[in-house]
Amino acid sequence: MAEVHVIGQIMGATGFSESSLFCKWGIHTGAAWKLLSGVREGQTQVDTPQVGDMAYWSHPIDLHFATKGLQGWPRLHLQVWSQDSFGRCQLAGYGFCHVPSSPGTHQLDCPTWRPLGSWREQLARAFVGGGPQLLHGDAIYSGADRYRLHTAAGGTVHLELGLLLRHFDRYGVEC
Amino acid sequence: MAAAGPSVFLLMVNGQVESAQFPEYDDLYCKYCFVYGQDWAPTAGLEEGISQITSKSQDVRQALVWNFPIDVTFKSTNPYGWPQIVLSVYGPDVFGNDVVRGYGAAHLPLSPGRHKRTIPMFVPESTSKLQKFTSWFMGRRPEYTDPKVVAQGEGREVTRVRSQGFVTLLFNVVTKDMRKLGYDTGPSDTQGVSGPSPPPGRPL
């Protein structure tokens, strides 16, 4: 079986209008993949930047997959939330990106979006906070049923992921 | 039939903690240590270090330079738990007490070659304004009981931090027997610069 190691960090995020941000992340893979070591999902710290506008999480990711096929290459899905001084959390954006498929270290910029509601919900969100959220998280990384959504752009999440591939050349796979 | 191949690979890292950018603080020193998984063991070199105390230069750069050497070799059977370097920066506050100015962590580079990393440094924040004032007054700021927490993903949910500086590290990486064991680490990155640039820039 071929093995893939994903070793890196969720560095942080820029471009969001709110400043105290954290990120919930998860990895979704196809049926041929098996997670041998590492946690499949997690949540970062909440960062309030003092210098500049990038919120830094430096959240480590260390995953070890074994795979029997190329389908269902791992996808990282992210939800960025902001936390205010009262401890309430508000959704800032959803995003996903595929884990890179070539070995080496990669800088990734993952754009995010958030669902817009009706004009009433948008007005309420501006004054009171809250706003619509997805009921099922799989719309973040799958294309099915996306046509129902009307969304607006959020900021960008920055990741640095290193890929180590093992035994891919035995199976004739070129990466 | 075939000769028994190696079962262990080696990772040799040398380099330095080069410098820091902390706009609001001066007279800083840093400590580093390594966090690694169960399959890893250090075989040579130093696992921890404390640098000198450095002050900002008087010129326009306002540079905080440590130039503090790192030299360590690890052996492992499994890339899971790849070592991370954990940095803690400390400095004096207004009353002269030693307080923490930032924690940061980064994985050691995966591929052989020369790598430059700039990592952000953050401190835990007090929960309430009263606690913030008390900790400023008494000189006892919120700290992690074990800085190695910064290298883990679990247990950090909804801990509030404030990022307030950067530290630049330089690494030279050599690996042994990774290719024989079947691992492909990608192109070696000579003169690669990765990581966010210090303010006011953003990552490329």
XYZ file of N, CA and C in Angstrom, chain B:
612
model
N 16.976 -13.087 -0.127
C 17.276 -12.736 -1.508
C 17.928 -11.369 -1.549
N 17.122 -10.336 -1.441
C 17.704 -8.979 -1.423
C 18.297 -8.723 -0.042
N 19.358 -7.907 -0.018
C 19.960 -7.572 1.274
C 18.953 -6.787 2.097
N 18.987 -6.999 3.404
C 18.050 -6.290 4.274
C 18.318 -4.803 4.176
N 17.272 -4.032 3.875
C 17.444 -2.588 3.756
C 17.440 -1.942 5.124
N 17.716 -0.642 5.161
C 17.673 0.053 6.450
C 16.229 0.135 6.943
N 16.065 0.160 8.270
C 14.719 0.354 8.804
C 14.593 1.709 9.465
N 15.715 2.381 9.623
C 15.740 3.653 10.345
C 16.283 4.718 9.406
N 15.680 5.898 9.424
C 16.287 6.996 8.662
C 16.717 8.080 9.637
N 17.640 8.908 9.173
C 18.188 9.965 10.024
C 17.806 11.327 9.468
N 17.580 12.269 10.366
C 17.322 13.653 9.986
C 18.330 14.515 10.714
N 19.187 15.193 9.963
C 20.187 16.048 10.599
C 19.859 17.496 10.270
N 19.702 18.300 11.272
C 19.322 19.693 11.066
C 20.339 20.577 11.760
N 20.921 21.502 11.038
C 21.673 22.550 11.725
C 21.199 23.887 11.202
N 21.545 24.930 11.943
C 21.059 26.249 11.539
C 21.135 27.195 12.708
N 20.288 28.208 12.678
C 20.322 29.193 13.749
C 18.953 29.815 13.949
N 18.776 30.306 15.188
C 17.685 31.232 15.458
C 18.274 32.584 15.121
N 17.853 33.134 13.998
C 18.590 34.273 13.464
C 18.249 35.574 14.173
N 16.986 35.968 14.107
C 16.631 37.289 14.625
C 15.149 37.314 14.935
N 14.704 38.434 15.497
C 13.292 38.571 15.847
C 12.808 39.959 15.481
N 11.497 40.067 15.290
C 10.856 41.380 15.138
C 9.752 41.474 16.172
N 9.947 42.318 17.144
C 8.930 42.568 18.167
C 8.831 44.085 18.290
N 7.900 44.707 17.637
C 7.882 46.174 17.614
C 7.789 46.812 18.993
N 7.111 46.137 19.952
C 6.837 46.824 21.216
C 7.794 46.445 22.337
N 8.646 45.448 22.139
C 9.435 44.959 23.262
C 10.914 44.948 22.941
N 11.734 44.990 23.997
C 13.182 45.045 23.826
C 13.826 44.163 24.883
N 15.151 43.949 24.753
C 15.921 43.142 25.713
C 15.342 41.738 25.843
N 15.355 41.004 24.748
C 14.698 39.702 24.731
C 15.714 38.573 24.658
N 15.342 37.412 25.249
C 16.120 36.196 25.014
C 15.143 35.096 24.640
N 15.652 34.058 24.010
C 14.737 33.002 23.598
C 15.251 31.648 24.065
N 14.299 30.732 24.241
C 14.623 29.340 24.558
C 14.040 28.485 23.455
N 14.762 27.447 23.053
C 14.150 26.537 22.095
C 14.192 25.129 22.644
N 13.261 24.295 22.186
C 13.293 22.865 22.498
C 12.577 22.158 21.354
N 12.689 20.840 21.315
C 12.086 20.077 20.226
C 10.976 19.189 20.757
N 9.925 19.050 19.969
C 8.816 18.152 20.295
C 8.705 17.166 19.146
N 8.649 15.875 19.461
C 8.631 14.876 18.397
C 7.784 13.702 18.843
N 7.409 12.853 17.873
C 6.523 11.737 18.161
C 7.255 10.581 18.823
N 6.477 9.501 19.089
C 7.045 8.372 19.828
C 8.061 7.600 19.039
N 7.977 7.692 17.693
C 8.903 6.904 16.883
C 10.235 7.604 16.681
N 10.387 8.773 17.238
C 11.591 9.581 17.008
C 12.467 9.588 18.247
N 13.783 9.683 18.010
C 14.706 9.832 19.136
C 15.871 10.705 18.697
N 16.285 11.643 19.537
C 17.466 12.449 19.180
C 18.726 11.612 19.384
N 19.630 11.635 18.424
C 20.852 10.855 18.558
C 22.072 11.723 18.807
N 22.035 12.964 18.385
C 23.220 13.810 18.580
C 22.760 15.245 18.665
N 23.595 16.057 19.259
C 23.290 17.481 19.312
C 22.494 17.830 20.548
N 22.140 19.106 20.623
C 21.456 19.613 21.812
C 19.969 19.697 21.563
N 19.196 19.250 22.535
C 17.741 19.303 22.390
C 17.145 20.595 22.877
N 17.895 21.353 23.661
C 17.351 22.597 24.203
C 18.444 23.638 24.204
N 18.042 24.890 24.301
C 19.051 25.937 24.422
C 18.412 27.221 24.911
N 19.225 28.069 25.504
C 18.793 29.417 25.904
C 19.773 30.388 25.259
N 19.243 31.420 24.633
C 20.127 32.348 23.927
C 20.580 33.464 24.847
N 21.364 34.381 24.263
C 21.765 35.574 25.005
C 20.602 36.560 25.017
N 20.764 37.640 25.795
C 19.758 38.705 25.799
C 20.185 39.727 24.753
N 19.282 40.100 23.881
C 19.635 41.038 22.830
C 18.786 42.292 22.928
N 19.379 43.419 22.571
C 18.636 44.687 22.544
C 18.503 45.154 21.112
N 17.537 46.014 20.884
C 17.326 46.520 19.536
C 18.510 47.385 19.129
N 18.892 47.294 17.879
C 19.999 48.121 17.398
C 19.539 49.572 17.331
N 20.506 50.472 17.429
C 20.157 51.893 17.493
C 19.800 52.457 16.133
N 20.105 51.690 15.077
C 19.864 52.267 13.751
C 18.403 52.090 13.336
N 18.133 52.436 12.100
C 16.749 52.477 11.639
C 16.147 51.069 11.544
N 17.001 50.021 11.448
C 16.458 48.661 11.319
C 15.765 48.185 12.580
N 16.241 48.675 13.750
C 15.670 48.206 15.022
C 15.693 46.683 15.082
N 16.846 46.101 14.757
C 16.905 44.646 14.638
C 17.234 44.011 15.984
N 16.596 42.855 16.240
C 16.903 42.063 17.434
C 17.581 40.799 16.923
N 18.893 40.671 17.126
C 19.637 39.577 16.510
C 20.158 38.637 17.579
N 19.897 37.313 17.408
C 20.469 36.343 18.327
C 21.595 35.543 17.685
N 21.376 35.098 16.430
C 22.406 34.328 15.745
C 22.768 33.109 16.591
N 21.760 32.405 17.080
C 21.937 31.363 18.086
C 21.920 29.997 17.407
N 23.001 29.200 17.555
C 23.102 27.979 16.753
C 22.147 26.864 17.193
N 21.694 26.102 16.175
C 20.885 24.906 16.395
C 21.617 23.767 15.708
N 21.757 22.632 16.395
C 22.446 21.494 15.775
C 21.885 20.237 16.402
N 21.146 19.454 15.656
C 20.512 18.279 16.255
C 20.337 17.221 15.177
N 20.411 15.957 15.580
C 20.158 14.849 14.658
C 19.134 13.931 15.296
N 18.150 13.515 14.508
C 17.120 12.594 14.988
C 17.168 11.317 14.185
N 16.748 10.204 14.792
C 16.535 9.003 13.999
C 15.096 8.556 14.221
N 14.542 7.896 13.197
C 13.140 7.497 13.318
C 12.833 6.352 12.381
N 11.726 5.668 12.650
C 11.250 4.648 11.731
C 10.019 5.125 10.970
N 9.492 6.302 11.312
C 8.193 6.709 10.792
C 8.129 8.233 10.748
N 7.774 8.831 9.614
C 7.701 10.299 9.587
C 6.595 10.889 10.462
N 5.664 10.074 10.924
C 4.629 10.615 11.792
C 5.276 11.124 13.081
N 4.881 12.338 13.512
C 5.531 12.903 14.688
C 6.802 13.637 14.327
N 6.888 14.101 13.077
C 8.053 14.837 12.597
C 8.400 15.929 13.597
N 9.677 16.119 13.938
C 10.007 17.052 15.021
C 9.604 18.483 14.719
N 9.194 19.172 15.763
C 8.911 20.591 15.671
C 9.845 21.305 16.633
N 10.244 22.516 16.264
C 11.020 23.342 17.176
C 10.048 24.293 17.850
N 10.110 24.358 19.171
C 9.235 25.242 19.942
C 10.102 26.349 20.511
N 9.699 27.589 20.242
C 10.471 28.741 20.716
C 9.670 29.486 21.750
N 10.334 29.967 22.805
C 9.686 30.865 23.767
C 10.593 32.067 23.928
N 10.015 33.236 23.830
C 10.797 34.475 23.934
C 10.374 35.187 25.210
N 11.350 35.628 25.965
C 11.068 36.309 27.240
C 11.771 37.652 27.272
N 11.223 38.569 28.064
C 11.859 39.873 28.207
C 11.380 40.543 29.478
N 12.025 41.644 29.873
C 11.622 42.312 31.112
C 10.415 43.204 30.880
N 9.573 43.331 31.904
C 8.481 44.297 31.798
C 8.913 45.590 32.484
N 7.979 46.501 32.628
C 8.270 47.826 33.173
C 8.889 47.736 34.568
N 8.474 46.736 35.351
C 8.963 46.631 36.731
C 10.227 45.787 36.840
N 10.715 45.244 35.748
C 11.939 44.450 35.782
C 11.715 42.948 35.884
N 10.481 42.481 35.946
C 10.236 41.036 35.999
C 10.376 40.428 34.620
N 10.744 39.150 34.590
C 10.887 38.415 33.341
C 9.528 37.881 32.925
N 9.008 38.363 31.827
C 7.698 37.878 31.387
C 7.807 37.308 29.986
N 6.857 36.461 29.625
C 6.908 35.825 28.318
C 6.398 36.806 27.271
N 7.108 36.868 26.148
C 6.733 37.782 25.072
C 6.191 37.044 23.864
N 6.396 35.738 23.815
C 5.832 35.009 22.679
C 6.209 33.544 22.714
N 5.280 32.704 22.226
C 5.553 31.294 21.974
C 5.329 31.051 20.492
N 6.084 30.127 19.924
C 5.843 29.788 18.531
C 6.389 28.402 18.268
N 5.901 27.772 17.214
C 6.385 26.435 16.871
C 6.373 26.277 15.367
N 7.287 25.439 14.877
C 7.300 25.145 13.446
C 7.860 23.746 13.269
N 7.359 23.023 12.251
C 7.967 21.741 11.908
C 9.338 21.979 11.318
N 10.288 21.095 11.595
C 11.555 21.157 10.885
C 11.268 20.838 9.416
N 12.039 21.418 8.489
C 11.704 21.218 7.069
C 11.761 19.747 6.671
N 10.916 19.371 5.713
C 10.805 17.979 5.316
C 11.853 17.575 4.304
N 12.300 18.519 3.473
C 13.179 18.129 2.370
C 14.570 18.671 2.621
N 15.579 17.967 2.114
C 16.945 18.428 2.307
C 17.173 19.765 1.621
N 18.085 20.535 2.182
C 18.389 21.815 1.558
C 18.404 22.906 2.590
N 18.417 24.131 2.066
C 18.494 25.282 2.941
C 17.111 25.932 3.000
N 16.627 26.235 4.206
C 15.282 26.766 4.369
C 15.312 27.925 5.338
N 14.533 28.950 5.043
C 14.402 30.075 5.967
C 12.941 30.146 6.377
N 12.656 30.161 7.647
C 11.274 30.224 8.116
C 11.123 31.410 9.050
N 10.019 32.124 8.882
C 9.689 33.195 9.833
C 8.419 32.771 10.530
N 8.479 32.597 11.840
C 7.293 32.087 12.526
C 6.702 33.153 13.438
N 5.376 33.207 13.513
C 4.732 34.194 14.376
C 4.819 33.758 15.831
N 4.876 34.722 16.732
C 4.949 34.452 18.165
C 3.718 35.041 18.830
N 3.118 34.276 19.744
C 1.885 34.749 20.378
C 1.940 34.445 21.871
N 1.173 35.229 22.647
C 1.084 34.992 24.098
C -0.357 34.719 24.472
N -0.590 33.904 25.522
C -1.971 33.718 25.985
C -2.487 35.024 26.562
N -3.795 35.245 26.389
C -4.391 36.486 26.865
C -5.127 36.258 28.158
N -5.154 37.292 28.992
C -5.933 37.185 30.223
C -7.413 37.136 29.896
N -8.177 36.510 30.779
C -9.600 36.327 30.505
C -10.387 37.609 30.671
N -10.057 38.393 31.694
C -10.854 39.595 31.934
C -9.926 40.784 32.053
N -10.504 41.972 31.980
C -9.687 43.180 32.080
C -9.048 43.292 33.461
N -9.762 42.864 34.482
C -9.206 42.940 35.841
C -7.987 42.049 35.945
N -8.093 40.839 35.370
C -6.966 39.924 35.443
C -5.794 40.468 34.629
N -6.120 41.157 33.557
C -5.060 41.739 32.734
C -4.304 42.803 33.534
N -5.036 43.620 34.253
C -4.376 44.652 35.051
C -3.567 44.034 36.184
N -4.156 43.065 36.859
C -3.455 42.416 37.977
C -2.176 41.749 37.498
N -2.234 41.089 36.361
C -1.029 40.404 35.904
C 0.029 41.405 35.458
N -0.406 42.531 34.907
C 0.574 43.563 34.543
C 1.217 44.123 35.786
N 0.414 44.337 36.801
C 0.893 44.967 38.025
C 1.829 44.038 38.792
N 1.432 42.768 38.903
C 2.223 41.833 39.699
C 3.385 41.246 38.921
N 3.420 41.424 37.616
C 4.504 40.858 36.815
C 4.322 39.383 36.536
N 3.127 38.836 36.759
C 2.896 37.419 36.473
C 1.881 37.305 35.362
N 2.414 37.183 34.153
C 1.532 37.136 32.991
C 1.033 35.708 32.773
N -0.067 35.549 32.010
C -0.486 34.186 31.663
C 0.608 33.504 30.844
N 0.967 32.289 31.279
C 1.989 31.523 30.572
C 1.491 30.114 30.422
N 2.079 29.359 29.498
C 1.803 27.931 29.421
C 2.676 27.220 30.443
N 2.119 26.259 31.178
C 2.935 25.548 32.163
C 4.023 24.749 31.450
N 3.726 24.270 30.259
C 4.731 23.570 29.467
C 4.685 24.150 28.059
N 5.733 24.838 27.613
C 5.680 25.444 26.271
C 5.427 24.436 25.168
N 5.642 23.131 25.432
C 5.447 22.145 24.372
C 3.995 22.032 23.936
N 3.087 22.582 24.692
C 1.669 22.607 24.305
C 1.489 23.284 22.953
N 2.355 24.240 22.663
C 2.252 25.011 21.436
C 2.463 24.134 20.198
N 3.129 22.995 20.380
C 3.377 22.114 19.244
C 2.276 21.089 19.049
N 1.264 21.104 19.883
C 0.188 20.131 19.756
C -1.052 20.785 19.231
N -1.895 19.986 18.586
C -3.153 20.528 18.109
C -4.260 20.398 19.130
N -4.218 19.331 19.947
C -5.344 19.105 20.856
C -5.226 20.018 22.052
N -6.348 20.354 22.619
C -6.352 21.105 23.867
C -6.171 22.588 23.690
N -6.180 23.057 22.446
C -6.013 24.495 22.269
C -7.299 25.164 21.829
N -8.389 24.394 21.830
C -9.628 24.998 21.349
C -9.999 26.171 22.235
N -10.314 27.259 21.605
C -10.787 28.445 22.294
C -9.855 28.872 23.441
N -8.538 28.689 23.257
C -7.606 29.424 24.123
C -7.331 30.723 23.392
N -7.428 31.847 24.112
C -7.260 33.128 23.430
C -5.805 33.559 23.486
N -5.285 33.968 22.358
C -3.900 34.432 22.311
C -3.841 35.740 21.549
N -2.661 36.365 21.659
C -2.413 37.621 20.962
C -1.089 37.448 20.242
N -1.069 37.630 18.954
C 0.197 37.471 18.237
C 0.893 38.817 18.185
N 2.158 38.860 18.541
C 2.806 40.158 18.688
C 4.249 40.179 18.230
N 4.677 39.288 17.388
C 6.050 39.382 16.898
C 6.367 38.196 16.014
N 7.608 38.192 15.490
C 8.046 37.124 14.606
C 9.476 36.753 14.946
N 9.841 35.489 14.680
C 11.230 35.063 14.827
C 11.624 34.392 13.521
N 12.811 34.698 13.030
C 13.306 34.119 11.776
C 14.321 33.039 12.091
N 14.136 31.873 11.460
C 15.025 30.737 11.677
C 15.621 30.326 10.343
N 16.825 29.807 10.386
C 17.467 29.289 9.181
C 17.810 27.837 9.430
N 17.493 26.953 8.479
C 17.800 25.540 8.652
C 18.560 25.011 7.453
N 19.511 24.108 7.714
C 20.078 23.268 6.666
C 19.704 21.847 7.035
N 19.097 21.119 6.102
C 18.578 19.795 6.425
C 19.271 18.750 5.573
N 19.700 17.672 6.211
C 20.258 16.514 5.500
C 19.514 15.292 6.005
N 19.067 14.426 5.082
C 18.421 13.188 5.522
C 19.218 12.003 5.003
N 19.108 10.900 5.711
C 19.819 9.688 5.295
C 18.839 8.539 5.243
N 18.847 7.841 4.124
C 18.080 6.608 3.947
C 16.583 6.810 3.793
N 16.140 8.049 3.619
C 14.700 8.206 3.411
C 14.313 7.655 2.049
N 15.164 7.894 1.060
C 14.818 7.422 -0.269
C 14.879 5.894 -0.322
N 15.838 5.301 0.406
C 15.949 3.833 0.408
C 14.719 3.207 1.027
N 14.104 3.901 1.955
C 12.904 3.374 2.587
C 11.660 3.658 1.765
N 11.819 4.343 0.636
C 10.679 4.560 -0.248
C 10.024 5.913 -0.126
N 10.584 6.817 0.678
C 9.940 8.122 0.857
C 10.415 9.102 -0.206
N 9.490 9.866 -0.724
C 9.796 10.902 -1.700
C 9.509 12.233 -1.032
N 10.555 13.024 -0.826
C 10.357 14.274 -0.104
C 10.271 15.466 -1.020
N 10.230 15.263 -2.319
C 10.054 16.400 -3.205
C 11.362 17.083 -3.507
N 11.308 18.159 -4.276
C 12.530 18.844 -4.689
C 13.205 19.485 -3.486
N 14.521 19.388 -3.441
C 15.221 20.050 -2.334
C 15.242 21.532 -2.616
N 15.104 22.296 -1.573
C 14.730 23.696 -1.677
C 15.914 24.566 -1.317
N 16.823 24.797 -2.231
C 17.938 25.664 -1.867
C 17.489 27.111 -1.977
N 17.822 27.900 -0.956
C 17.428 29.298 -0.918
C 15.921 29.456 -0.887
N 15.204 28.422 -0.449
C 13.762 28.598 -0.373
C 13.405 29.485 0.800
N 12.482 30.365 0.596
C 12.021 31.198 1.706
C 10.574 30.856 1.921
N 10.225 30.402 3.115
C 8.820 30.068 3.321
C 8.371 30.631 4.645
N 7.087 30.790 4.781
C 6.546 31.361 6.006
C 6.129 32.787 5.766
N 5.370 33.329 6.685
C 4.882 34.703 6.490
C 6.025 35.674 6.617
N 5.919 36.778 5.905
C 6.934 37.817 6.069
C 6.498 38.703 7.221
N 7.440 39.331 7.883
C 7.075 40.169 9.033
C 6.246 41.359 8.604
N 5.559 41.996 9.523
C 4.632 43.073 9.168
C 5.332 44.193 8.446
N 4.707 44.980 7.625
C 3.284 44.910 7.295
C 2.979 43.952 6.161
N 3.879 43.039 5.812
C 3.639 42.173 4.669
C 2.662 41.065 4.985
N 2.296 40.317 3.972
C 1.448 39.150 4.126
C 2.170 38.000 3.459
N 1.786 36.706 3.771
C 2.434 35.608 3.071
C 2.199 35.694 1.576
N 3.159 35.214 0.812
C 3.033 35.269 -0.654
C 1.955 34.295 -1.109
